[in-house]
Every structure is written in C-alpha cells, then in structure tokens.
Amino acid sequence: AGFIKSPLSQKRLTQDSVELYCEAIGNPIPEIQWWFEGNEPNETYAQLWDGARQDRVKINATYNLHSTSTIYIANLTSDDSGMYECRASNDPDRNHLSKSPKVKWIRSQANVFVIERPDVKGHVTAVSGKLILTCNVTTPYPDIKGHEWMHGDKILQTDVESSAFTSYTIEGKMEEHSGIYECVYRTSPVIKGQVNISVPPQVMPYKKSEHGNEGDTGVLTCKNPSFPPVISWVWYKNGQEVSAPIINGSGRYIIKSTGNKTELRILKLSIEEDTGDYHCNATNSYGFGSATVNLRVRSRLAALWPFLGIVAEVLVLVTIIFIYEKRRKPDEVLDGKRRRGKSNATNHKDKNVRQRNAN
C-alpha cells in the first residue's frame, strides 16, 4: 500500500515552496518514485529526480521497515502547477524495460496550484514623532479575511478588515525602531509584504571603558543593533589619522567583525603604547556611525597595592598595641598586689568580728 500524507490539494504563490510526503508499506520494502503531469493539454507524466528543474527539486527517501519519501520544490513558478504522483512497488521487475511487472505500481496523487504572487507595495512615513507603516495590494485579490503586522516572530497588530490597504503606527524615531516589518494578509494562500525601516549604523560600545593588565590581552567590542547590517567596520586609535586605520593582523592587533558586531584584540598590553581612546567606525548603505572605547592599562603590581596597604596597616596596629601593653604591665602588677592586700585585711577584720561574736 502507498499513500501521500500531505494535503491532496495545495495552493501556493510563485516564489513560495511546497513539500509533499509519501509513505509505502510492503514486504519486501517497496521503492518510491515521484512523477509529474502538468496542466498543459496532451502533457504526459514524467519522472522527477533529485536536482531536477535547475536544482529546485529535492527528493529524500528512507527505506527502513517501510518506505518514506519527501519531495521539496523551491521558488515555485506557474509551470510547477499540476498533478504530483507518488508510485510504490516491490516487484523485482518493476524497472525492467521489456518485462511487465507482476505487481502493479501503487499510486497516490496530490494536485498543486501555483498562483501568481500579487504585488504588495510597502511604505514608511515619519510624521510628528510617529512612524506610519503601510501595505497595499495593488492587484485585485479576493477573500481577504484580515491582516497581521509582525516584527520577527512577534505579532504587533491584528484585525479582521477585508481591505487591500493596511497600516501600523509606531511611536518614536526611525533610529529607535529600525528593522524588517511584515504585513500579512489572511488569504488562501497567505500573502506577505515587507516594510523596511533603514537607518545609518547606530554604533554602541559594549563598555565605554575597558581595563586590562600589562602583558594580558585587551578586548574592545562595538555592536550595531540597527538595520541594515554593517558592510564595513574600521578601528583606529585616538591621535592617529582616520586614513590610517588599524589593520587586522598587523603588530599585536586582531580584528573580528560580523554584520552587527566588531571586536578588537590587543595582544600583550603595554601601558605606554596602548592606553587611550579607540574608535570603531561602521558603514552601511545608508551612511556611517561611530563609537569610542577608552582603554586603561594597569601595571601587574597594581592589584597588589591594596593588599600591601592592608598588611602595612595591620602591622602598624599590632606594633602600637604591643608597645602599649609593654608599658602598662608593671603598673597593673602593683595594682593587683594592692587589691589583694586590701582584700586580706578585710577578711581578717571580718574574722575578728566573728570571733568576738562567738565569745
């Protein structure tokens, strides 16, 4: 037995993708093949293979206890519309060119409709401290059941309007809300548009001031949380010309940069040479931005000074206490003798009183 577990009828937009899943059970384990028949008149079934249609077709199959196979077609075009057929057979002669197989191929079908993608126009306008994002489906499209606005995986707004126009308002400046926003039309299949809020790099240091010990490795980091990503990062030290940036791999410098982050490592820090301000400059298609990081290099013995100060204070205190106790000791001995003598006299007096009373 063989069957397709995906929906038997699927609608997709051009440039989307589709995936169909087929499973077959038998003994011995059957082979699975994929075939396609287009919507053109007189078009017959043709077998599909992995890498077909300019490598847009991917076929994966596993044969363990039973047979499973998945066909994935990327970047759909209108020519991909048609009937997709999963065929399964375990007859030894199933692929023989002259012999007829004793067991017929088991077949299961799914129809895929590829619809031309409607044109969605997106726009952003800044008005009185607000950003107004809009989307509009320029070609007529029926059966719109609502809209959603999304930023990444977060849903920002939803409604049940059937209009081809939708908008979303953001309080704030463009520099604070840059990124990719999506307007989603609840249709079958779903239509999506995109609105980009693009600004020059808003460069920020991880720390405005970094500290390092002499001889260690110093690490200075800058990031760019805005959109679009940075194309080029450049580091230079204060006092040096911008036209003479720090070159990666030169001297003791190592630079690692990605679209949103750059890192400058300085090996074997020197107090005289490396202390100072460092500037990270970023450039994207909308301009450039920069930030400053101050590096302070301490002597290796700097960490010991507080400890040595505490030790010195303790030694001075112990010495003072020792001298003070040394000077007070004779006086305390005499005072002790006087007290003991007085105590004895008192005891004798008490004894005499008791004796008189007894007599």
PDB file of N, CA and C in Angstrom, residues 13 16 115-120 136-137 139-144 146-148 182-194:
ATOM      1  N   LEU A  13       1.843  30.404  -3.816  1.00  0.00           N
ATOM      2  CA  LEU A  13       2.173  31.568  -4.617  1.00  0.00           C
ATOM      3  C   LEU A  13       3.515  31.367  -5.302  1.00  0.00           C
ATOM      4  N   ASP A  16       7.120  30.840  -3.675  1.00  0.00           N
ATOM      5  CA  ASP A  16       6.996  30.045  -2.453  1.00  0.00           C
ATOM      6  C   ASP A  16       7.611  28.667  -2.678  1.00  0.00           C
ATOM      7  N   ILE A 115      -0.235  30.045  -7.885  1.00  0.00           N
ATOM      8  CA  ILE A 115      -0.911  31.286  -8.266  1.00  0.00           C
ATOM      9  C   ILE A 115       0.111  32.409  -8.336  1.00  0.00           C
ATOM     10  N   GLU A 116      -0.059  33.281  -9.323  1.00  0.00           N
ATOM     11  CA  GLU A 116       0.850  34.408  -9.467  1.00  0.00           C
ATOM     12  C   GLU A 116       0.796  35.281  -8.218  1.00  0.00           C
ATOM     13  N   ARG A 117       1.961  35.623  -7.698  1.00  0.00           N
ATOM     14  CA  ARG A 117       2.036  36.394  -6.457  1.00  0.00           C
ATOM     15  C   ARG A 117       1.556  37.832  -6.694  1.00  0.00           C
ATOM     16  N   PRO A 118       0.578  38.301  -5.893  1.00  0.00           N
ATOM     17  CA  PRO A 118       0.139  39.688  -6.033  1.00  0.00           C
ATOM     18  C   PRO A 118       1.251  40.656  -5.632  1.00  0.00           C
ATOM     19  N   ASP A 119       1.232  41.838  -6.205  1.00  0.00           N
ATOM     20  CA  ASP A 119       2.233  42.854  -5.898  1.00  0.00           C
ATOM     21  C   ASP A 119       1.793  43.637  -4.662  1.00  0.00           C
ATOM     22  N   VAL A 120       2.607  43.600  -3.591  1.00  0.00           N
ATOM     23  CA  VAL A 120       2.316  44.323  -2.349  1.00  0.00           C
ATOM     24  C   VAL A 120       3.305  45.470  -2.215  1.00  0.00           C
ATOM     25  N   ASN A 136      -0.149  47.828   0.655  1.00  0.00           N
ATOM     26  CA  ASN A 136      -1.302  47.882  -0.240  1.00  0.00           C
ATOM     27  C   ASN A 136      -1.125  46.847  -1.341  1.00  0.00           C
ATOM     28  N   VAL A 137      -2.144  45.979  -1.516  1.00  0.00           N
ATOM     29  CA  VAL A 137      -2.137  45.005  -2.601  1.00  0.00           C
ATOM     30  C   VAL A 137      -2.614  45.717  -3.855  1.00  0.00           C
ATOM     31  N   THR A 139      -2.775  44.624  -7.010  1.00  0.00           N
ATOM     32  CA  THR A 139      -3.612  43.836  -7.918  1.00  0.00           C
ATOM     33  C   THR A 139      -4.809  43.302  -7.143  1.00  0.00           C
ATOM     34  N   PRO A 140      -5.989  43.315  -7.726  1.00  0.00           N
ATOM     35  CA  PRO A 140      -7.190  42.838  -7.004  1.00  0.00           C
ATOM     36  C   PRO A 140      -7.009  41.409  -6.511  1.00  0.00           C
ATOM     37  N   TYR A 141      -7.384  41.209  -5.237  1.00  0.00           N
ATOM     38  CA  TYR A 141      -7.268  39.872  -4.661  1.00  0.00           C
ATOM     39  C   TYR A 141      -8.472  39.627  -3.758  1.00  0.00           C
ATOM     40  N   PRO A 142      -9.256  38.606  -4.058  1.00  0.00           N
ATOM     41  CA  PRO A 142     -10.487  38.376  -3.290  1.00  0.00           C
ATOM     42  C   PRO A 142     -10.215  37.652  -1.962  1.00  0.00           C
ATOM     43  N   ASP A 143     -11.233  37.647  -1.120  1.00  0.00           N
ATOM     44  CA  ASP A 143     -11.253  36.821   0.082  1.00  0.00           C
ATOM     45  C   ASP A 143     -10.121  37.155   1.055  1.00  0.00           C
ATOM     46  N   ILE A 144      -9.969  38.457   1.362  1.00  0.00           N
ATOM     47  CA  ILE A 144      -9.049  38.870   2.428  1.00  0.00           C
ATOM     48  C   ILE A 144      -9.833  38.872   3.737  1.00  0.00           C
ATOM     49  N   GLY A 146      -8.466  39.400   6.885  1.00  0.00           N
ATOM     50  CA  GLY A 146      -7.840  40.164   7.954  1.00  0.00           C
ATOM     51  C   GLY A 146      -6.372  40.390   7.675  1.00  0.00           C
ATOM     52  N   HIS A 147      -5.722  41.097   8.624  1.00  0.00           N
ATOM     53  CA  HIS A 147      -4.300  41.424   8.471  1.00  0.00           C
ATOM     54  C   HIS A 147      -3.556  41.198   9.789  1.00  0.00           C
ATOM     55  N   GLU A 148      -2.244  41.028   9.665  1.00  0.00           N
ATOM     56  CA  GLU A 148      -1.351  40.977  10.814  1.00  0.00           C
ATOM     57  C   GLU A 148      -0.101  41.775  10.486  1.00  0.00           C
ATOM     58  N   GLU A 182       6.721  42.944   8.622  1.00  0.00           N
ATOM     59  CA  GLU A 182       5.921  42.211   7.640  1.00  0.00           C
ATOM     60  C   GLU A 182       4.437  42.516   7.814  1.00  0.00           C
ATOM     61  N   CYS A 183       3.761  42.762   6.696  1.00  0.00           N
ATOM     62  CA  CYS A 183       2.301  42.841   6.702  1.00  0.00           C
ATOM     63  C   CYS A 183       1.772  41.545   6.094  1.00  0.00           C
ATOM     64  N   VAL A 184       0.922  40.858   6.836  1.00  0.00           N
ATOM     65  CA  VAL A 184       0.422  39.537   6.446  1.00  0.00           C
ATOM     66  C   VAL A 184      -1.063  39.641   6.141  1.00  0.00           C
ATOM     67  N   TYR A 185      -1.445  39.222   4.939  1.00  0.00           N
ATOM     68  CA  TYR A 185      -2.849  39.196   4.538  1.00  0.00           C
ATOM     69  C   TYR A 185      -3.375  37.776   4.751  1.00  0.00           C
ATOM     70  N   ARG A 186      -4.475  37.677   5.498  1.00  0.00           N
ATOM     71  CA  ARG A 186      -5.084  36.367   5.757  1.00  0.00           C
ATOM     72  C   ARG A 186      -5.896  35.947   4.541  1.00  0.00           C
ATOM     73  N   THR A 187      -5.228  35.279   3.653  1.00  0.00           N
ATOM     74  CA  THR A 187      -5.850  34.763   2.437  1.00  0.00           C
ATOM     75  C   THR A 187      -5.436  33.308   2.273  1.00  0.00           C
ATOM     76  N   SER A 188      -5.903  32.685   1.226  1.00  0.00           N
ATOM     77  CA  SER A 188      -5.512  31.306   0.930  1.00  0.00           C
ATOM     78  C   SER A 188      -4.984  31.245  -0.514  1.00  0.00           C
ATOM     79  N   PRO A 189      -3.649  31.137  -0.678  1.00  0.00           N
ATOM     80  CA  PRO A 189      -2.603  31.096   0.359  1.00  0.00           C
ATOM     81  C   PRO A 189      -2.325  32.477   0.940  1.00  0.00           C
ATOM     82  N   VAL A 190      -1.558  32.504   2.031  1.00  0.00           N
ATOM     83  CA  VAL A 190      -1.249  33.750   2.731  1.00  0.00           C
ATOM     84  C   VAL A 190      -0.372  34.649   1.861  1.00  0.00           C
ATOM     85  N   ILE A 191      -0.695  35.952   1.855  1.00  0.00           N
ATOM     86  CA  ILE A 191       0.102  36.954   1.138  1.00  0.00           C
ATOM     87  C   ILE A 191       0.886  37.763   2.162  1.00  0.00           C
ATOM     88  N   LYS A 192       2.163  37.995   1.863  1.00  0.00           N
ATOM     89  CA  LYS A 192       3.010  38.770   2.768  1.00  0.00           C
ATOM     90  C   LYS A 192       3.695  39.898   2.022  1.00  0.00           C
ATOM     91  N   GLY A 193       3.745  41.057   2.684  1.00  0.00           N
ATOM     92  CA  GLY A 193       4.520  42.185   2.187  1.00  0.00           C
ATOM     93  C   GLY A 193       5.572  42.566   3.203  1.00  0.00           C
ATOM     94  N   GLN A 194       6.483  43.442   2.820  1.00  0.00           N
ATOM     95  CA  GLN A 194       7.604  43.795   3.694  1.00  0.00           C
ATOM     96  C   GLN A 194       7.832  45.297   3.677  1.00  0.00           C
TER      97      GLN A 194
END
